[in-house]
Each structure stands twice: as structure tokens, then as C-alpha cells.
Amino acid sequence: MATGRLFLWSATLGEWVSCPPDEITWLDRRLFSDDKDLTLHRAPRCAGLRHVHHHWELFSRDTTYRIYLAPDTAGTPLSAGAVERTACHVLPAAPARYEALPVTLAEGSWLVSVGRWVVRLRLEPAAVRAADPPVPDGGKQETTRAATVVRRGGEPGEDAVARVRGYFARNATARLTMAYYYQEFILGLPAPQTVPMINVVIALDLSGEGAVSDYKKLLQGFIWKERGHARHLADFLLANGLLTPADLDEARQVAAENERNGVCEIARQRLQYRQKGT
């Protein structure tokens, strides 16, 4: 499928570098300062560029700096102050949310500033305009809202975020289970995969593999009031700040403590016994 091509100016190479559409381009400490500015963050806790749902977008997980996006027009100085003064979009720092609401990039030349650093971007139109994507699943057209794929006729309820947030507040095990299960998504890895359910069960000492599936079904009920949206669950939870890197850190700490205390080994033996007995 033909899509717009995004380029980033590399001061080190003195040339435009293509941003691959199948992975995130992180605007991190190394890119801006060659790891010299210690106030900047490393991936995945920084701003980045990604290609999703047939468009490029700028997003931010930076907990320190606002991210400024301004048109790169003739005469605009290449300085953070100039970018801040002419910015058309400002992504706030994200102390509590998974990430700031992303900004879709339009075709043209752009400047992005983080702290005192600035990078140039150029989004070129596709040589051939993309055809309309195939209509999925019985004619229910996909659309996006707040970076979340939803289906017309099966959209999240108005109180979906509040219901999930309240449930996670009451049930820490469910929250940590989903954080551990979706950890590659939380980390922003390219082509992320879920953690095998058996590994989640052992790490967090759950009753069985069915526990992970039960949590997924329950959350789909909270959000869409129906099942059949498992593919969109991670998108919804992350885009609405319901799962964060802090949740993943907590889940990994629990898993490490369970491993040290022998809880994981007991869980392995218990599951192996059940499998032999079936």
C-alpha cells in the first residue's frame, strides 16, 4: 500500500534519513545530543514518530518536556525558541498518562523541539495515492478515535474509560496481569506480541491460563459491552492511559519477587501436575 514517506534530517550524516513505517523512530537522547544531554530521555520514555492507520503521527511519553511542532517555513530560525513561538501543536508532558494525545502529521516540512533541541522533518506525499482499505468483518468500517481502532456499530461506551479505571483500582491483580501480558505494546516495540498466557500465569501466580482470558473478556464487556474486540483491547488500554510503563514496572517487580521466593516454581509444578492429570 502506497503511503506518504517521512524523512528526518540527520545533522551527523548531513542528509535526509527515511523513517521506516514498520517501526517507531524515537526522538531520544541519542538522536538529539549523541547521548550528551542527560536531561533528555531514552526510548521508550520520550517522543517518537510512528506510522499507524495509514498516517504518520507524532506522540510523546516524555515526562519532563513539552514537545512543540511548528511548520518549517523559509526564514524560521532553527532554534527551540522559534519553534515554541510558531508552534501549531504542543504535546504536554505526560506524568500520569501512558502518552500525550498524538498529533497527525500533514504533508510538508516540520520542526520539532524537545527542550533546547530541534529536529527537521519532511513528509512527502505518496507517489501513488493509496486505495481505500478493504472493509473488514462484514462491512463494519474501521475508524479511529484517540488513536484507538473502534468499529462503527460497536464503539466503546461513553463511560468505558471510567469503568476500566475503576475496575483496575479495585483489582490490582487484573491491572498487573494485563500490563505483563501487553508489555511489548507498553514498551512500544516494533511488531509487538503478547506474552504467552502460561508465562503470565507463572510470573504472577494466577490460578490458570483461563484467568488471562477471563480478564480480557471482562474488559471487553466494560468497554464495548460485547466480546469480539480482543484485537483492539491493547490499543484502547494504552491510548487512554489505562496501562502505563509504571504498571509494567510494578508487574515485573512482582514477578521478580515471586521468582526469588520460589512462588513461580510452585506455580510451574502445579500447572505441570494439572496438565498430566488431564
PDB file of C-alpha atoms in Angstrom:
ATOM      1  CA  MET A   1       0.000   0.000   0.000  1.00  0.00           C
ATOM      2  CA  ALA A   2       1.430   3.367  -1.023  1.00  0.00           C
ATOM      3  CA  THR A   3       1.717   5.867   1.843  1.00  0.00           C
ATOM      4  CA  GLY A   4       3.445   9.156   2.481  1.00  0.00           C
ATOM      5  CA  ARG A   5       7.180   8.908   3.191  1.00  0.00           C
ATOM      6  CA  LEU A   6       8.614  10.615   6.264  1.00  0.00           C
ATOM      7  CA  PHE A   7      12.207  11.841   6.381  1.00  0.00           C
ATOM      8  CA  LEU A   8      14.284  13.199   9.247  1.00  0.00           C
ATOM      9  CA  TRP A   9      17.296  15.466   8.805  1.00  0.00           C
ATOM     10  CA  SER A  10      20.433  13.899  10.280  1.00  0.00           C
ATOM     11  CA  ALA A  11      22.963  16.562  11.245  1.00  0.00           C
ATOM     12  CA  THR A  12      25.554  13.827  11.777  1.00  0.00           C
ATOM     13  CA  LEU A  13      25.188  12.424   8.256  1.00  0.00           C
ATOM     14  CA  GLY A  14      24.302  15.739   6.644  1.00  0.00           C
ATOM     15  CA  GLU A  15      21.393  14.187   4.746  1.00  0.00           C
ATOM     16  CA  TRP A  16      17.744  13.203   4.965  1.00  0.00           C
ATOM     17  CA  VAL A  17      17.134   9.798   6.526  1.00  0.00           C
ATOM     18  CA  SER A  18      13.959   7.822   5.830  1.00  0.00           C
ATOM     19  CA  CYS A  19      11.820   6.823   8.814  1.00  0.00           C
ATOM     20  CA  PRO A  20      10.786   3.165   8.391  1.00  0.00           C
ATOM     21  CA  PRO A  21       6.996   2.805   8.571  1.00  0.00           C
ATOM     22  CA  ASP A  22       7.145  -0.558  10.334  1.00  0.00           C
ATOM     23  CA  GLU A  23       8.929   0.690  13.458  1.00  0.00           C
ATOM     24  CA  ILE A  24       8.995   3.697  15.769  1.00  0.00           C
ATOM     25  CA  THR A  25      11.564   6.449  15.186  1.00  0.00           C
ATOM     26  CA  TRP A  26      12.425   7.667  18.679  1.00  0.00           C
ATOM     27  CA  LEU A  27      13.297  11.332  19.241  1.00  0.00           C
ATOM     28  CA  ASP A  28      15.576  10.400  22.098  1.00  0.00           C
ATOM     29  CA  ARG A  29      18.763  11.472  23.832  1.00  0.00           C
ATOM     30  CA  ARG A  30      20.990   9.804  21.264  1.00  0.00           C
ATOM     31  CA  LEU A  31      19.299  11.315  18.219  1.00  0.00           C
ATOM     32  CA  PHE A  32      19.334  14.878  19.553  1.00  0.00           C
ATOM     33  CA  SER A  33      22.587  15.054  21.508  1.00  0.00           C
ATOM     34  CA  ASP A  34      24.575  11.874  20.853  1.00  0.00           C
ATOM     35  CA  ASP A  35      23.826  10.904  24.494  1.00  0.00           C
ATOM     36  CA  LYS A  36      25.397  14.094  25.877  1.00  0.00           C
ATOM     37  CA  ASP A  37      22.301  15.901  27.214  1.00  0.00           C
ATOM     38  CA  LEU A  38      21.339  13.866  30.275  1.00  0.00           C
ATOM     39  CA  THR A  39      18.082  15.801  30.722  1.00  0.00           C
ATOM     40  CA  LEU A  40      16.685  14.066  27.648  1.00  0.00           C
ATOM     41  CA  HIS A  41      15.074  10.663  27.929  1.00  0.00           C
ATOM     42  CA  ARG A  42      15.882   7.395  26.225  1.00  0.00           C
ATOM     43  CA  ALA A  43      13.340   5.244  24.401  1.00  0.00           C
ATOM     44  CA  PRO A  44      10.603   4.373  25.144  1.00  0.00           C
ATOM     45  CA  ARG A  45      10.101   7.294  27.572  1.00  0.00           C
ATOM     46  CA  CYS A  46      10.488  10.061  25.011  1.00  0.00           C
ATOM     47  CA  ALA A  47       8.753  11.464  21.954  1.00  0.00           C
ATOM     48  CA  GLY A  48       8.570   9.464  18.750  1.00  0.00           C
ATOM     49  CA  LEU A  49       7.222   9.143  15.223  1.00  0.00           C
ATOM     50  CA  ARG A  50       5.131   6.197  14.080  1.00  0.00           C
ATOM     51  CA  HIS A  51       3.019   5.121  11.134  1.00  0.00           C
ATOM     52  CA  VAL A  52      -0.418   3.907  12.213  1.00  0.00           C
ATOM     53  CA  HIS A  53      -3.781   3.573  10.490  1.00  0.00           C
ATOM     54  CA  HIS A  54      -2.356   4.879   7.185  1.00  0.00           C
ATOM     55  CA  HIS A  55      -0.887   8.117   8.543  1.00  0.00           C
ATOM     56  CA  TRP A  56       2.207   9.385  10.360  1.00  0.00           C
ATOM     57  CA  GLU A  57       1.869  10.828  13.836  1.00  0.00           C
ATOM     58  CA  LEU A  58       3.992  12.496  16.489  1.00  0.00           C
ATOM     59  CA  PHE A  59       3.451  11.199  20.021  1.00  0.00           C
ATOM     60  CA  SER A  60       5.173  11.696  23.353  1.00  0.00           C
ATOM     61  CA  ARG A  61       5.811   9.721  26.521  1.00  0.00           C
ATOM     62  CA  ASP A  62       8.220  12.392  27.785  1.00  0.00           C
ATOM     63  CA  THR A  63       7.562  13.131  31.456  1.00  0.00           C
ATOM     64  CA  THR A  64       9.811  16.221  31.511  1.00  0.00           C
ATOM     65  CA  TYR A  65       9.449  18.292  28.343  1.00  0.00           C
ATOM     66  CA  ARG A  66       6.616  19.577  26.245  1.00  0.00           C
ATOM     67  CA  ILE A  67       7.005  18.702  22.572  1.00  0.00           C
ATOM     68  CA  TYR A  68       6.488  21.548  20.088  1.00  0.00           C
ATOM     69  CA  LEU A  69       5.575  21.067  16.410  1.00  0.00           C
ATOM     70  CA  ALA A  70       5.857  24.014  14.011  1.00  0.00           C
ATOM     71  CA  PRO A  71       5.855  24.428  10.220  1.00  0.00           C
ATOM     72  CA  ASP A  72       9.343  24.651   8.750  1.00  0.00           C
ATOM     73  CA  THR A  73       8.923  27.799   6.673  1.00  0.00           C
ATOM     74  CA  ALA A  74      11.505  29.982   4.992  1.00  0.00           C
ATOM     75  CA  GLY A  75      13.128  32.323   7.469  1.00  0.00           C
ATOM     76  CA  THR A  76      12.229  30.333  10.589  1.00  0.00           C
ATOM     77  CA  PRO A  77      15.381  30.108  12.755  1.00  0.00           C
ATOM     78  CA  LEU A  78      16.464  26.598  13.666  1.00  0.00           C
ATOM     79  CA  SER A  79      16.092  27.202  17.391  1.00  0.00           C
ATOM     80  CA  ALA A  80      13.872  25.825  20.119  1.00  0.00           C
ATOM     81  CA  GLY A  81      12.604  29.318  20.968  1.00  0.00           C
ATOM     82  CA  ALA A  82      11.478  29.933  17.404  1.00  0.00           C
ATOM     83  CA  VAL A  83       9.723  26.572  17.255  1.00  0.00           C
ATOM     84  CA  GLU A  84       7.900  27.291  20.523  1.00  0.00           C
ATOM     85  CA  ARG A  85       6.749  30.709  19.286  1.00  0.00           C
ATOM     86  CA  THR A  86       5.425  29.395  15.971  1.00  0.00           C
ATOM     87  CA  ALA A  87       4.156  26.005  17.159  1.00  0.00           C
ATOM     88  CA  CYS A  88       0.779  24.861  15.848  1.00  0.00           C
ATOM     89  CA  HIS A  89       0.680  21.867  18.186  1.00  0.00           C
ATOM     90  CA  VAL A  90       2.081  21.341  21.696  1.00  0.00           C
ATOM     91  CA  LEU A  91       2.153  17.890  23.259  1.00  0.00           C
ATOM     92  CA  PRO A  92       2.143  18.214  27.072  1.00  0.00           C
ATOM     93  CA  ALA A  93       4.458  16.323  29.384  1.00  0.00           C
ATOM     94  CA  ALA A  94       2.872  13.041  30.392  1.00  0.00           C
ATOM     95  CA  PRO A  95       3.470  12.418  34.098  1.00  0.00           C
ATOM     96  CA  ALA A  96       0.432  10.238  34.686  1.00  0.00           C
ATOM     97  CA  ARG A  97      -0.762   9.104  31.274  1.00  0.00           C
ATOM     98  CA  TYR A  98       0.692   6.454  29.002  1.00  0.00           C
ATOM     99  CA  GLU A  99       1.387   9.155  26.428  1.00  0.00           C
ATOM    100  CA  ALA A 100       0.185  12.554  25.298  1.00  0.00           C
ATOM    101  CA  LEU A 101      -2.549  12.551  22.678  1.00  0.00           C
ATOM    102  CA  PRO A 102      -0.710  12.143  19.350  1.00  0.00           C
ATOM    103  CA  VAL A 103      -0.709  14.662  16.515  1.00  0.00           C
ATOM    104  CA  THR A 104      -1.233  13.549  12.916  1.00  0.00           C
ATOM    105  CA  LEU A 105       1.424  14.952  10.579  1.00  0.00           C
ATOM    106  CA  ALA A 106       0.297  16.646   7.389  1.00  0.00           C
ATOM    107  CA  GLU A 107       2.396  16.641   4.232  1.00  0.00           C
ATOM    108  CA  GLY A 108       5.146  19.255   4.209  1.00  0.00           C
ATOM    109  CA  SER A 109       8.163  20.346   6.252  1.00  0.00           C
ATOM    110  CA  TRP A 110       8.109  20.494  10.042  1.00  0.00           C
ATOM    111  CA  LEU A 111      10.255  21.381  13.048  1.00  0.00           C
ATOM    112  CA  VAL A 112      10.029  19.503  16.344  1.00  0.00           C
ATOM    113  CA  SER A 113      11.634  20.847  19.516  1.00  0.00           C
ATOM    114  CA  VAL A 114      12.363  18.982  22.746  1.00  0.00           C
ATOM    115  CA  GLY A 115      13.993  21.132  25.392  1.00  0.00           C
ATOM    116  CA  ARG A 116      16.687  23.123  23.616  1.00  0.00           C
ATOM    117  CA  TRP A 117      16.973  20.673  20.724  1.00  0.00           C
ATOM    118  CA  VAL A 118      15.314  20.830  17.308  1.00  0.00           C
ATOM    119  CA  VAL A 119      14.923  18.296  14.512  1.00  0.00           C
ATOM    120  CA  ARG A 120      13.646  18.786  10.950  1.00  0.00           C
ATOM    121  CA  LEU A 121      11.033  16.516   9.361  1.00  0.00           C
ATOM    122  CA  ARG A 122       9.699  16.227   5.834  1.00  0.00           C
ATOM    123  CA  LEU A 123       6.576  14.277   4.941  1.00  0.00           C
ATOM    124  CA  GLU A 124       6.306  13.656   1.210  1.00  0.00           C
ATOM    125  CA  PRO A 125       3.099  12.568  -0.498  1.00  0.00           C
ATOM    126  CA  ALA A 126       2.916   9.037  -1.799  1.00  0.00           C
ATOM    127  CA  ALA A 127       3.804   8.601  -5.459  1.00  0.00           C
ATOM    128  CA  VAL A 128       0.523   6.756  -5.895  1.00  0.00           C
ATOM    129  CA  ARG A 129      -2.392   7.500  -3.623  1.00  0.00           C
ATOM    130  CA  ALA A 130      -3.410   4.554  -1.507  1.00  0.00           C
ATOM    131  CA  ALA A 131      -6.596   2.757  -2.430  1.00  0.00           C
ATOM    132  CA  ASP A 132      -9.302   2.618   0.179  1.00  0.00           C
ATOM    133  CA  PRO A 133      -8.502  -0.173   2.662  1.00  0.00           C
ATOM    134  CA  PRO A 134     -10.677  -3.264   2.433  1.00  0.00           C
ATOM    135  CA  VAL A 135     -13.819  -3.132   4.515  1.00  0.00           C
ATOM    136  CA  PRO A 136     -13.304  -5.612   7.372  1.00  0.00           C
ATOM    137  CA  ASP A 137     -15.611  -8.005   9.132  1.00  0.00           C
ATOM    138  CA  GLY A 138     -18.910  -7.972   7.352  1.00  0.00           C
ATOM    139  CA  GLY A 139     -18.838  -4.378   6.181  1.00  0.00           C
ATOM    140  CA  LYS A 140     -18.212  -2.656   9.525  1.00  0.00           C
ATOM    141  CA  GLN A 141     -15.850   0.119   8.548  1.00  0.00           C
ATOM    142  CA  GLU A 142     -12.889   0.817  10.818  1.00  0.00           C
ATOM    143  CA  THR A 143     -12.256   4.316  12.081  1.00  0.00           C
ATOM    144  CA  THR A 144     -10.004   5.820  14.735  1.00  0.00           C
ATOM    145  CA  ARG A 145     -10.713   7.842  17.837  1.00  0.00           C
ATOM    146  CA  ALA A 146      -7.999   8.945  20.260  1.00  0.00           C
ATOM    147  CA  ALA A 147      -5.554   6.614  18.499  1.00  0.00           C
ATOM    148  CA  THR A 148      -7.844   3.657  19.186  1.00  0.00           C
ATOM    149  CA  VAL A 149      -9.296   1.445  16.480  1.00  0.00           C
ATOM    150  CA  VAL A 150     -13.025   1.050  17.016  1.00  0.00           C
ATOM    151  CA  ARG A 151     -15.855  -0.332  14.923  1.00  0.00           C
ATOM    152  CA  ARG A 152     -18.922   1.578  13.928  1.00  0.00           C
ATOM    153  CA  GLY A 153     -21.824  -0.231  15.455  1.00  0.00           C
ATOM    154  CA  GLY A 154     -19.605  -1.484  18.283  1.00  0.00           C
ATOM    155  CA  GLU A 155     -17.902   1.620  19.654  1.00  0.00           C
ATOM    156  CA  PRO A 156     -16.697   1.975  23.252  1.00  0.00           C
ATOM    157  CA  GLY A 157     -19.315   3.253  25.648  1.00  0.00           C
ATOM    158  CA  GLU A 158     -19.091   6.804  26.920  1.00  0.00           C
ATOM    159  CA  ASP A 159     -18.150   5.574  30.393  1.00  0.00           C
ATOM    160  CA  ALA A 160     -15.717   2.887  29.154  1.00  0.00           C
ATOM    161  CA  VAL A 161     -12.556   4.598  30.406  1.00  0.00           C
ATOM    162  CA  ALA A 162     -14.045   5.333  33.830  1.00  0.00           C
ATOM    163  CA  ARG A 163     -15.329   1.770  34.178  1.00  0.00           C
ATOM    164  CA  VAL A 164     -11.955   0.211  33.360  1.00  0.00           C
ATOM    165  CA  ARG A 165     -10.065   2.678  35.547  1.00  0.00           C
ATOM    166  CA  GLY A 166     -12.375   1.935  38.466  1.00  0.00           C
ATOM    167  CA  TYR A 167     -12.027  -1.808  37.943  1.00  0.00           C
ATOM    168  CA  PHE A 168      -8.227  -1.614  37.830  1.00  0.00           C
ATOM    169  CA  ALA A 169      -8.271   0.490  41.013  1.00  0.00           C
ATOM    170  CA  ARG A 170     -10.271  -2.233  42.763  1.00  0.00           C
ATOM    171  CA  ASN A 171      -8.423  -5.201  41.258  1.00  0.00           C
ATOM    172  CA  ALA A 172      -4.654  -4.735  41.185  1.00  0.00           C
ATOM    173  CA  THR A 173      -4.119  -8.314  40.016  1.00  0.00           C
ATOM    174  CA  ALA A 174      -6.122  -7.670  36.854  1.00  0.00           C
ATOM    175  CA  ARG A 175      -4.178  -4.478  36.144  1.00  0.00           C
ATOM    176  CA  LEU A 176      -0.792  -6.140  36.637  1.00  0.00           C
ATOM    177  CA  THR A 177      -1.857  -9.173  34.608  1.00  0.00           C
ATOM    178  CA  MET A 178      -2.771  -7.045  31.611  1.00  0.00           C
ATOM    179  CA  ALA A 179       0.411  -4.947  31.964  1.00  0.00           C
ATOM    180  CA  TYR A 180       2.571  -8.088  31.979  1.00  0.00           C
ATOM    181  CA  TYR A 181       0.576  -9.637  29.117  1.00  0.00           C
ATOM    182  CA  TYR A 182       0.837  -6.499  26.923  1.00  0.00           C
ATOM    183  CA  GLN A 183       4.366  -5.488  27.953  1.00  0.00           C
ATOM    184  CA  GLU A 184       5.760  -5.306  24.403  1.00  0.00           C
ATOM    185  CA  PHE A 185       2.935  -2.925  23.487  1.00  0.00           C
ATOM    186  CA  ILE A 186       3.666  -0.747  26.522  1.00  0.00           C
ATOM    187  CA  LEU A 187       7.355  -0.626  25.593  1.00  0.00           C
ATOM    188  CA  GLY A 188       6.494   0.415  22.044  1.00  0.00           C
ATOM    189  CA  LEU A 189       8.410  -2.440  20.417  1.00  0.00           C
ATOM    190  CA  PRO A 190       8.004  -2.910  16.653  1.00  0.00           C
ATOM    191  CA  ALA A 191       5.507  -5.630  15.743  1.00  0.00           C
ATOM    192  CA  PRO A 192       4.688  -6.283  19.420  1.00  0.00           C
ATOM    193  CA  GLN A 193       3.439  -9.672  20.577  1.00  0.00           C
ATOM    194  CA  THR A 194       1.559 -10.613  23.715  1.00  0.00           C
ATOM    195  CA  VAL A 195       3.358 -12.650  26.363  1.00  0.00           C
ATOM    196  CA  PRO A 196       2.250 -16.314  26.332  1.00  0.00           C
ATOM    197  CA  MET A 197      -0.566 -16.717  28.845  1.00  0.00           C
ATOM    198  CA  ILE A 198       1.190 -19.572  30.631  1.00  0.00           C
ATOM    199  CA  ASN A 199       4.167 -17.280  31.305  1.00  0.00           C
ATOM    200  CA  VAL A 200       1.861 -14.630  32.761  1.00  0.00           C
ATOM    201  CA  VAL A 201       0.179 -17.211  34.982  1.00  0.00           C
ATOM    202  CA  ILE A 202       3.520 -18.447  36.343  1.00  0.00           C
ATOM    203  CA  ALA A 203       5.062 -14.992  36.803  1.00  0.00           C
ATOM    204  CA  LEU A 204       2.084 -13.574  38.718  1.00  0.00           C
ATOM    205  CA  ASP A 205       0.914 -16.841  40.332  1.00  0.00           C
ATOM    206  CA  LEU A 206      -2.550 -16.822  38.771  1.00  0.00           C
ATOM    207  CA  SER A 207      -4.998 -19.688  39.094  1.00  0.00           C
ATOM    208  CA  GLY A 208      -4.586 -20.829  35.480  1.00  0.00           C
ATOM    209  CA  GLU A 209      -4.364 -19.755  31.839  1.00  0.00           C
ATOM    210  CA  GLY A 210      -8.079 -19.085  31.865  1.00  0.00           C
ATOM    211  CA  ALA A 211      -7.516 -16.163  34.238  1.00  0.00           C
ATOM    212  CA  VAL A 212      -5.901 -14.047  31.496  1.00  0.00           C
ATOM    213  CA  SER A 213      -8.713 -14.835  29.063  1.00  0.00           C
ATOM    214  CA  ASP A 214     -11.311 -14.042  31.721  1.00  0.00           C
ATOM    215  CA  TYR A 215      -9.774 -10.620  32.339  1.00  0.00           C
ATOM    216  CA  LYS A 216      -9.755  -9.888  28.610  1.00  0.00           C
ATOM    217  CA  LYS A 217     -13.412 -10.875  28.239  1.00  0.00           C
ATOM    218  CA  LEU A 218     -14.405  -8.830  31.274  1.00  0.00           C
ATOM    219  CA  LEU A 219     -12.593  -5.734  29.994  1.00  0.00           C
ATOM    220  CA  GLN A 220     -14.224  -6.047  26.569  1.00  0.00           C
ATOM    221  CA  GLY A 221     -17.566  -6.092  28.352  1.00  0.00           C
ATOM    222  CA  PHE A 222     -16.676  -2.922  30.262  1.00  0.00           C
ATOM    223  CA  ILE A 223     -15.552  -1.145  27.085  1.00  0.00           C
ATOM    224  CA  TRP A 224     -17.754  -2.405  24.232  1.00  0.00           C
ATOM    225  CA  LYS A 225     -20.465  -4.246  26.183  1.00  0.00           C
ATOM    226  CA  GLU A 226     -19.733  -7.249  23.969  1.00  0.00           C
ATOM    227  CA  ARG A 227     -16.910  -9.613  23.089  1.00  0.00           C
ATOM    228  CA  GLY A 228     -15.134  -9.779  19.743  1.00  0.00           C
ATOM    229  CA  HIS A 229     -12.794  -6.811  20.212  1.00  0.00           C
ATOM    230  CA  ALA A 230      -9.739  -8.636  21.578  1.00  0.00           C
ATOM    231  CA  ARG A 231      -7.500  -7.248  18.800  1.00  0.00           C
ATOM    232  CA  HIS A 232      -8.362  -3.686  19.829  1.00  0.00           C
ATOM    233  CA  LEU A 233      -8.058  -4.115  23.591  1.00  0.00           C
ATOM    234  CA  ALA A 234      -4.385  -3.189  23.883  1.00  0.00           C
ATOM    235  CA  ASP A 235      -4.892  -0.077  21.725  1.00  0.00           C
ATOM    236  CA  PHE A 236      -7.743   1.106  23.914  1.00  0.00           C
ATOM    237  CA  LEU A 237      -5.971   0.499  27.221  1.00  0.00           C
ATOM    238  CA  LEU A 238      -2.746   2.215  26.148  1.00  0.00           C
ATOM    239  CA  ALA A 239      -4.239   5.132  24.252  1.00  0.00           C
ATOM    240  CA  ASN A 240      -6.425   6.047  27.229  1.00  0.00           C
ATOM    241  CA  GLY A 241      -3.651   5.808  29.814  1.00  0.00           C
ATOM    242  CA  LEU A 242      -5.145   2.735  31.496  1.00  0.00           C
ATOM    243  CA  LEU A 243      -1.877   0.798  31.210  1.00  0.00           C
ATOM    244  CA  THR A 244       1.403   2.673  31.664  1.00  0.00           C
ATOM    245  CA  PRO A 245       5.120   1.903  31.976  1.00  0.00           C
ATOM    246  CA  ALA A 246       4.666   2.309  35.739  1.00  0.00           C
ATOM    247  CA  ASP A 247       2.144  -0.560  35.710  1.00  0.00           C
ATOM    248  CA  LEU A 248       4.618  -2.721  33.787  1.00  0.00           C
ATOM    249  CA  ASP A 249       7.418  -1.886  36.230  1.00  0.00           C
ATOM    250  CA  GLU A 250       5.174  -2.923  39.118  1.00  0.00           C
ATOM    251  CA  ALA A 251       4.169  -6.160  37.381  1.00  0.00           C
ATOM    252  CA  ARG A 252       7.795  -7.042  36.690  1.00  0.00           C
ATOM    253  CA  GLN A 253       8.733  -6.337  40.297  1.00  0.00           C
ATOM    254  CA  VAL A 254       6.004  -8.699  41.486  1.00  0.00           C
ATOM    255  CA  ALA A 255       7.191 -11.346  39.004  1.00  0.00           C
ATOM    256  CA  ALA A 256      10.809 -10.970  40.152  1.00  0.00           C
ATOM    257  CA  GLU A 257       9.784 -11.266  43.802  1.00  0.00           C
ATOM    258  CA  ASN A 258       7.750 -14.380  43.030  1.00  0.00           C
ATOM    259  CA  GLU A 259      10.764 -15.912  41.280  1.00  0.00           C
ATOM    260  CA  ARG A 260      13.077 -15.144  44.212  1.00  0.00           C
ATOM    261  CA  ASN A 261      10.649 -16.570  46.770  1.00  0.00           C
ATOM    262  CA  GLY A 262      10.010 -19.796  44.866  1.00  0.00           C
ATOM    263  CA  VAL A 263       6.402 -18.923  44.071  1.00  0.00           C
ATOM    264  CA  CYS A 264       6.993 -19.290  40.340  1.00  0.00           C
ATOM    265  CA  GLU A 265       8.498 -22.755  40.770  1.00  0.00           C
ATOM    266  CA  ILE A 266       5.474 -23.881  42.770  1.00  0.00           C
ATOM    267  CA  ALA A 267       3.214 -22.479  40.038  1.00  0.00           C
ATOM    268  CA  ARG A 268       5.164 -24.394  37.391  1.00  0.00           C
ATOM    269  CA  GLN A 269       4.803 -27.638  39.325  1.00  0.00           C
ATOM    270  CA  ARG A 270       1.108 -27.018  39.915  1.00  0.00           C
ATOM    271  CA  LEU A 271       0.425 -26.381  36.229  1.00  0.00           C
ATOM    272  CA  GLN A 272       2.541 -29.369  35.152  1.00  0.00           C
ATOM    273  CA  TYR A 273       0.585 -31.610  37.541  1.00  0.00           C
ATOM    274  CA  ARG A 274      -2.716 -30.381  36.136  1.00  0.00           C
ATOM    275  CA  GLN A 275      -1.563 -30.997  32.567  1.00  0.00           C
ATOM    276  CA  LYS A 276      -0.514 -34.577  33.436  1.00  0.00           C
ATOM    277  CA  GLY A 277      -3.808 -35.190  35.175  1.00  0.00           C
ATOM    278  CA  THR A 278      -5.920 -34.121  32.203  1.00  0.00           C
TER     279      THR A 278
END
